[in-house]
């Protein structure tokens, strides 16, 4: 189990890389960051290195990275409103042959996903915000919201052609 602390003392990282009974690799990560935009990239960089090494979504890493960046940014900026005393929690489970599951939680007030503006309508195309949810849905196979909008659940299945490559 690996742990990480950031300079402000609020971030925490726990990772476990193991094998399943079937012999495939399993990656599980729990991470907490303060609601600071500068905390997002270091978390994503470290997690993506682990994900790439696990080979659970070979060929889909860029899509996962995009969706994760959008979810973390939404949690920090919109959910916790950049309040560094509030934390964002990331849970990741990645298994070869099954793909990846990500949950990003914030300590904000939540929102109604159906009330979020549609980012592809003409009146919203030039807006400063509002594309994150749309990008997450494009990048991932499944995206849903829970806990009154304070949690986003995302899943990405492995690329079809990557399964054969992972076995080689």
Short mmCIF file of C-alpha atoms in Angstrom, two decimals:
data_model
loop_
_atom_site.label_atom_id
_atom_site.label_comp_id
_atom_site.label_asym_id
_atom_site.label_seq_id
_atom_site.Cartn_x
_atom_site.Cartn_y
_atom_site.Cartn_z
CA UNK A 1 0.00 0.00 0.00
CA UNK A 2 1.46 3.36 -1.05
CA UNK A 3 0.60 6.67 0.67
CA UNK A 4 1.13 10.24 -0.47
CA UNK A 5 0.83 13.58 1.36
CA UNK A 6 0.86 16.94 -0.36
CA UNK A 7 2.56 19.98 1.16
CA UNK A 8 -0.68 21.31 2.69
CA UNK A 9 -1.15 18.05 4.59
CA UNK A 10 -4.72 17.46 3.42
CA UNK A 11 -4.15 15.01 0.58
CA UNK A 12 -3.91 11.30 1.11
CA UNK A 13 -3.30 8.43 -1.29
CA UNK A 14 -3.75 4.70 -0.82
CA UNK A 15 -3.10 2.27 -3.65
CA UNK A 16 -3.18 -1.49 -3.86
CA UNK A 17 -2.02 -3.48 -6.87
CA UNK A 18 -2.66 -7.19 -6.67
CA UNK A 19 -3.80 -10.27 -8.52
CA UNK A 20 -7.29 -11.71 -8.76
CA UNK A 21 -8.04 -15.39 -8.26
CA UNK A 22 -8.21 -15.70 -12.03
CA UNK A 23 -4.67 -14.36 -12.35
CA UNK A 24 -5.54 -10.90 -13.72
CA UNK A 25 -4.22 -7.71 -12.18
CA UNK A 26 -6.35 -5.55 -9.93
CA UNK A 27 -5.66 -1.93 -9.04
CA UNK A 28 -7.54 -0.16 -6.26
CA UNK A 29 -6.87 3.45 -5.29
CA UNK A 30 -8.39 5.76 -2.68
CA UNK A 31 -7.19 9.35 -2.84
CA UNK A 32 -8.22 12.62 -1.22
CA UNK A 33 -7.18 16.07 -2.38
CA UNK A 34 -7.99 19.57 -1.12
CA UNK A 35 -10.25 21.66 -3.31
CA UNK A 36 -7.39 23.37 -5.11
CA UNK A 37 -7.01 23.28 -8.88
CA UNK A 38 -3.25 22.75 -8.45
CA UNK A 39 -3.92 19.41 -6.70
CA UNK A 40 -5.67 17.88 -9.72
CA UNK A 41 -2.80 17.29 -12.18
CA UNK A 42 -0.42 15.60 -9.70
CA UNK A 43 -3.19 13.17 -8.72
CA UNK A 44 -4.10 12.42 -12.33
CA UNK A 45 -0.46 12.01 -13.39
CA UNK A 46 0.27 9.50 -10.63
CA UNK A 47 -2.98 7.59 -11.11
CA UNK A 48 -2.59 7.38 -14.89
CA UNK A 49 0.90 5.84 -14.49
CA UNK A 50 -0.64 3.13 -12.32
CA UNK A 51 -3.55 2.61 -14.70
CA UNK A 52 -1.23 2.33 -17.71
CA UNK A 53 0.91 -0.19 -15.83
CA UNK A 54 -2.13 -2.28 -14.90
CA UNK A 55 -3.16 -2.73 -18.58
CA UNK A 56 -6.83 -2.79 -17.58
CA UNK A 57 -7.93 -0.27 -20.24
CA UNK A 58 -5.17 -0.43 -22.81
CA UNK A 59 -6.01 1.96 -25.63
CA UNK A 60 -8.57 3.90 -23.57
CA UNK A 61 -6.23 5.78 -21.23
CA UNK A 62 -6.72 9.19 -22.87
CA UNK A 63 -10.51 8.93 -22.60
CA UNK A 64 -10.28 8.01 -18.92
CA UNK A 65 -7.81 10.82 -18.26
CA UNK A 66 -10.11 13.37 -19.90
CA UNK A 67 -13.18 12.24 -17.97
CA UNK A 68 -11.27 12.09 -14.69
CA UNK A 69 -9.85 15.59 -15.18
CA UNK A 70 -13.35 16.96 -15.86
CA UNK A 71 -14.87 15.17 -12.85
CA UNK A 72 -12.14 16.35 -10.47
CA UNK A 73 -12.32 19.91 -11.81
CA UNK A 74 -16.10 19.95 -11.38
CA UNK A 75 -15.76 18.67 -7.81
CA UNK A 76 -13.10 21.24 -6.89
CA UNK A 77 -14.55 24.29 -8.67
CA UNK A 78 -18.31 23.74 -8.70
CA UNK A 79 -18.88 21.24 -5.89
CA UNK A 80 -16.54 22.51 -3.18
CA UNK A 81 -16.25 26.02 -4.65
CA UNK A 82 -12.44 26.07 -4.26
CA UNK A 83 -12.74 25.78 -0.47
CA UNK A 84 -9.39 24.14 0.41
CA UNK A 85 -10.84 22.98 3.75
CA UNK A 86 -13.17 20.69 1.81
CA UNK A 87 -11.86 17.49 0.26
CA UNK A 88 -12.46 15.67 -2.99
CA UNK A 89 -12.39 11.88 -2.76
CA UNK A 90 -11.45 9.63 -5.68
CA UNK A 91 -12.02 5.89 -5.69
CA UNK A 92 -10.66 3.82 -8.55
CA UNK A 93 -10.98 0.12 -9.27
CA UNK A 94 -9.30 -1.23 -12.37
CA UNK A 95 -9.32 -4.89 -13.41
CA UNK A 96 -7.86 -6.47 -16.55
CA UNK A 97 -10.65 -7.68 -18.83
CA UNK A 98 -13.33 -5.69 -17.01
CA UNK A 99 -12.13 -2.09 -17.30
CA UNK A 100 -12.15 0.73 -14.80
CA UNK A 101 -14.63 2.18 -12.34
CA UNK A 102 -14.12 5.69 -10.93
CA UNK A 103 -16.08 7.56 -8.26
CA UNK A 104 -15.37 11.23 -7.56
CA UNK A 105 -17.08 12.75 -4.49
CA UNK A 106 -17.13 16.30 -3.19
CA UNK A 107 -18.39 17.93 0.00
CA UNK A 108 -20.50 20.54 -1.75
CA UNK A 109 -24.25 21.09 -1.91
CA UNK A 110 -24.77 18.83 -4.92
CA UNK A 111 -26.80 19.56 -8.02
CA UNK A 112 -29.49 18.08 -10.19
CA UNK A 113 -27.84 16.57 -13.28
CA UNK A 114 -31.03 17.17 -15.27
CA UNK A 115 -30.87 20.88 -14.43
CA UNK A 116 -27.33 21.29 -15.79
CA UNK A 117 -27.37 23.36 -18.98
CA UNK A 118 -27.05 21.46 -22.25
CA UNK A 119 -23.58 22.39 -23.48
CA UNK A 120 -24.30 21.69 -27.13
CA UNK A 121 -27.24 24.05 -27.57
CA UNK A 122 -26.56 27.22 -29.55
CA UNK A 123 -26.96 29.57 -26.57
CA UNK A 124 -24.40 27.58 -24.50
CA UNK A 125 -21.70 26.96 -27.09
CA UNK A 126 -19.70 30.03 -26.08
CA UNK A 127 -20.21 29.66 -22.31
CA UNK A 128 -17.14 29.54 -20.05
CA UNK A 129 -18.40 26.41 -18.24
CA UNK A 130 -20.76 23.55 -18.86
CA UNK A 131 -18.93 21.07 -21.07
CA UNK A 132 -17.49 18.81 -18.36
CA UNK A 133 -20.48 16.48 -17.98
CA UNK A 134 -20.87 16.23 -21.75
CA UNK A 135 -17.16 15.34 -22.16
CA UNK A 136 -17.36 12.72 -19.40
CA UNK A 137 -20.33 11.08 -21.11
CA UNK A 138 -18.53 11.08 -24.46
CA UNK A 139 -15.33 9.60 -22.99
CA UNK A 140 -16.78 6.92 -20.72
CA UNK A 141 -19.18 4.01 -21.28
CA UNK A 142 -21.28 4.89 -18.22
CA UNK A 143 -21.68 8.11 -16.23
CA UNK A 144 -24.18 8.60 -13.41
CA UNK A 145 -24.63 10.85 -10.41
CA UNK A 146 -25.44 9.89 -6.83
CA UNK A 147 -25.71 11.41 -3.37
CA UNK A 148 -27.69 14.39 -4.59
CA UNK A 149 -25.12 15.22 -7.25
CA UNK A 150 -22.06 15.18 -4.98
CA UNK A 151 -20.79 11.93 -6.53
CA UNK A 152 -20.10 11.03 -10.13
CA UNK A 153 -19.73 7.34 -11.03
CA UNK A 154 -17.92 6.53 -14.28
CA UNK A 155 -17.03 3.24 -15.97
CA UNK A 156 -14.91 2.47 -19.00
CA UNK A 157 -14.71 -0.95 -20.54
CA UNK A 158 -11.48 -2.11 -22.19
CA UNK A 159 -11.11 -1.61 -25.93
CA UNK A 160 -12.14 -4.76 -27.80
CA UNK A 161 -8.81 -5.12 -29.59
CA UNK A 162 -6.85 -4.50 -26.36
CA UNK A 163 -8.09 -7.70 -24.70
CA UNK A 164 -6.09 -9.90 -27.02
CA UNK A 165 -3.04 -7.65 -26.57
CA UNK A 166 -3.31 -7.84 -22.77
CA UNK A 167 -3.11 -11.64 -22.92
CA UNK A 168 0.04 -11.66 -25.08
#
